[in-house]
PDB file of C-alpha atoms in Angstrom:
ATOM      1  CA  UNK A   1     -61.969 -51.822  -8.213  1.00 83.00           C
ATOM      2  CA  UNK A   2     -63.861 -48.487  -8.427  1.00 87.00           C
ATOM      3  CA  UNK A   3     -61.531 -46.257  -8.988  1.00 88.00           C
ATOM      4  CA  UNK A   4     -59.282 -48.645 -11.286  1.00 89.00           C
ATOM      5  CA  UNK A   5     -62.032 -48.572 -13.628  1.00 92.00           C
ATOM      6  CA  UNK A   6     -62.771 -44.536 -13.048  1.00 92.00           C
ATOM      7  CA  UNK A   7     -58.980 -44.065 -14.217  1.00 91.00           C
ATOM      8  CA  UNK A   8     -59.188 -46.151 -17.332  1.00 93.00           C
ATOM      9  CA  UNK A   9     -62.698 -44.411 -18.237  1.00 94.00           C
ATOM     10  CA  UNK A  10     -61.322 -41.085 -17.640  1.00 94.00           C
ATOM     11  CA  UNK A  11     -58.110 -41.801 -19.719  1.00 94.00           C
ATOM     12  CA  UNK A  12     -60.083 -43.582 -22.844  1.00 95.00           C
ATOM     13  CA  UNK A  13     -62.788 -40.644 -22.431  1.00 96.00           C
ATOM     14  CA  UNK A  14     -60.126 -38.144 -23.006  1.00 95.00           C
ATOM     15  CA  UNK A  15     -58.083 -39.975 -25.688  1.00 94.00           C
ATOM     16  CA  UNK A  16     -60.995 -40.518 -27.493  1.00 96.00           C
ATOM     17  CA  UNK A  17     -62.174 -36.638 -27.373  1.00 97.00           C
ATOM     18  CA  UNK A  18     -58.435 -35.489 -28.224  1.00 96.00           C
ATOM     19  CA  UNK A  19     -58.831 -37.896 -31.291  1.00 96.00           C
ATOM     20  CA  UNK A  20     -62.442 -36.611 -32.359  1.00 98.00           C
ATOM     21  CA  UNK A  21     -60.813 -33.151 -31.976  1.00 97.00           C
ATOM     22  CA  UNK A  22     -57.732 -33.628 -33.800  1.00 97.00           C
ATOM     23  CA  UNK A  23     -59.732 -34.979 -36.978  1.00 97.00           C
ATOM     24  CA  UNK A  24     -62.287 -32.439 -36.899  1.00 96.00           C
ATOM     25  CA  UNK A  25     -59.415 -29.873 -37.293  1.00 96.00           C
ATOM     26  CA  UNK A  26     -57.469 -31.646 -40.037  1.00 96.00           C
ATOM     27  CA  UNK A  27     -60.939 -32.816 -42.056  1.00 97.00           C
ATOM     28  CA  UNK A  28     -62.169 -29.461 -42.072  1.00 96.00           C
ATOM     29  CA  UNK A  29     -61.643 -27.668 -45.311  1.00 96.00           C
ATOM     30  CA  UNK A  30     -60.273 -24.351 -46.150  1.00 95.00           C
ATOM     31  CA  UNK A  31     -62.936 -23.224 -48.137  1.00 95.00           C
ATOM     32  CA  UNK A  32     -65.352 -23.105 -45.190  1.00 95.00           C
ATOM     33  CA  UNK A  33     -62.834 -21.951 -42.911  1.00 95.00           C
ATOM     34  CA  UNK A  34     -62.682 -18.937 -45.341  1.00 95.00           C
ATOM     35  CA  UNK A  35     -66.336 -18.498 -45.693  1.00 96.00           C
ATOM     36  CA  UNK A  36     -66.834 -18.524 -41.944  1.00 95.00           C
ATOM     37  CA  UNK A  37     -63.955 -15.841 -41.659  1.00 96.00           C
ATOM     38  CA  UNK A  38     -65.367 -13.635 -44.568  1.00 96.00           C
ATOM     39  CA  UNK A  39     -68.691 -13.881 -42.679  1.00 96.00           C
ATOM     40  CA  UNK A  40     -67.082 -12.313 -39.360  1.00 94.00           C
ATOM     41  CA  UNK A  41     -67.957 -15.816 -37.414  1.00 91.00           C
ATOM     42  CA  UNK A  42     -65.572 -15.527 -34.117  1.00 94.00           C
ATOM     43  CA  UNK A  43     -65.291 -19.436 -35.298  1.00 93.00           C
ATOM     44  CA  UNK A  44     -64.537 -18.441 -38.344  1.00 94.00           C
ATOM     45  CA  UNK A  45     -61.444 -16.418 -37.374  1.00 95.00           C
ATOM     46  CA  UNK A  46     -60.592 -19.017 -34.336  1.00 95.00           C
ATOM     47  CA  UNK A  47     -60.260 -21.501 -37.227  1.00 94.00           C
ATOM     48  CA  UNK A  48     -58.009 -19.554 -39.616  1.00 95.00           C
ATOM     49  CA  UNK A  49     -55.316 -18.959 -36.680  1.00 96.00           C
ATOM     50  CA  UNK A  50     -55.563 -22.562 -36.289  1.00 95.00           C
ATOM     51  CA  UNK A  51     -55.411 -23.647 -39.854  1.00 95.00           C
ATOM     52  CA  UNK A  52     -52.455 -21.272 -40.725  1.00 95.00           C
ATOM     53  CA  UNK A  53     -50.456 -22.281 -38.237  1.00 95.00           C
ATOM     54  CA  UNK A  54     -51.744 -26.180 -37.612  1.00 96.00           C
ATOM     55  CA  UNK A  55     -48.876 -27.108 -35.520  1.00 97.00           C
ATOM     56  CA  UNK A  56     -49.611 -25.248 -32.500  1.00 97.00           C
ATOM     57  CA  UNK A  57     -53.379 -26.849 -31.605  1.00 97.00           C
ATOM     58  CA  UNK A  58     -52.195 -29.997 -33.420  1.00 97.00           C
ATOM     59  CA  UNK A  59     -49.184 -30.101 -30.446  1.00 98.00           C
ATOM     60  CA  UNK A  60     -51.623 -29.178 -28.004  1.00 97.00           C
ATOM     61  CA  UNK A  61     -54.023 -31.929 -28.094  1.00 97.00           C
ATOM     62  CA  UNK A  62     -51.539 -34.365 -28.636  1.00 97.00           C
ATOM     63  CA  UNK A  63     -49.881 -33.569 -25.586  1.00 97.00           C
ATOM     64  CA  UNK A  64     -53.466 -33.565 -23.799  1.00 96.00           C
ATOM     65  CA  UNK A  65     -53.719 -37.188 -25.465  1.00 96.00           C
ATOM     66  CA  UNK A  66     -50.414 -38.459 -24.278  1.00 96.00           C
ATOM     67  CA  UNK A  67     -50.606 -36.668 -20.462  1.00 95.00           C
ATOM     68  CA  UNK A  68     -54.516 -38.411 -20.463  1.00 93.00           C
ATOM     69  CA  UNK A  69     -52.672 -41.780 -21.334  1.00 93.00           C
ATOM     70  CA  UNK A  70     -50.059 -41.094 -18.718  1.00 95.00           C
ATOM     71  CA  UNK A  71     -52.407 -40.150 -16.120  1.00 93.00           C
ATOM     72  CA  UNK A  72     -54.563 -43.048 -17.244  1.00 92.00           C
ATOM     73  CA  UNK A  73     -51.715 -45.108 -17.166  1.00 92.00           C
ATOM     74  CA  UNK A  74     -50.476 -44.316 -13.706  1.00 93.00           C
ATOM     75  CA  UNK A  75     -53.700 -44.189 -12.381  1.00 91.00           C
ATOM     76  CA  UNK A  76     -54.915 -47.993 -13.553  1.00 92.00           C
ATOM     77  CA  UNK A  77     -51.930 -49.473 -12.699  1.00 91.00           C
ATOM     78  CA  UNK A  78     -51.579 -47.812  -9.040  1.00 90.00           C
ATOM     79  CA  UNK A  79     -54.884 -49.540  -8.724  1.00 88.00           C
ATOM     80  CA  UNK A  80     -54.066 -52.659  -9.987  1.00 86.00           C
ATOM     81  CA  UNK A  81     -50.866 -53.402  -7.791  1.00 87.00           C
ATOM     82  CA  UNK A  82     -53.742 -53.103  -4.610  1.00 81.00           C
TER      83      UNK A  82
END
């Protein structure tokens, strides 16, 4: 029973920080991206890469989202079966 409910908290704990960071990257605007580049903030300039090309890091934590549901997935029900 322990480790059936480690697996699901794992696997909700990382969907739920791949969600948090997915909207954080589309919410933010690109008027403070700029400002944060024009400042010289390593953030800043982090940000713009992402924002100009938003597919990349958009594919990225989607496919940490779906391998964390997977994992999650296999895990819980490997358990269960027990």
């Amino acid at each position: 029973m322990g480790l059936l409910l480690f697996f699901f908290l794992i696997s909700i704990t990382f969907s739920f920080l791949c969600s948090i960071w997915e909207a954080v990257l589309l919410s933010i605007p690109p008027a403070t991206v700029e400002i944060k580049y024009q400042e010289g903030h390593t953030m800043g300039k982090r940000l713009k890469s992402f924002k100009e090309n938003i597919d990349r890091p958009l594919a990225a934590i989607l496919t940490l989202n779906t391998i964390a549901h997977t994992a999650g997935a296999i895990g819980v029900g490997a358990q269960g079966a027990k």
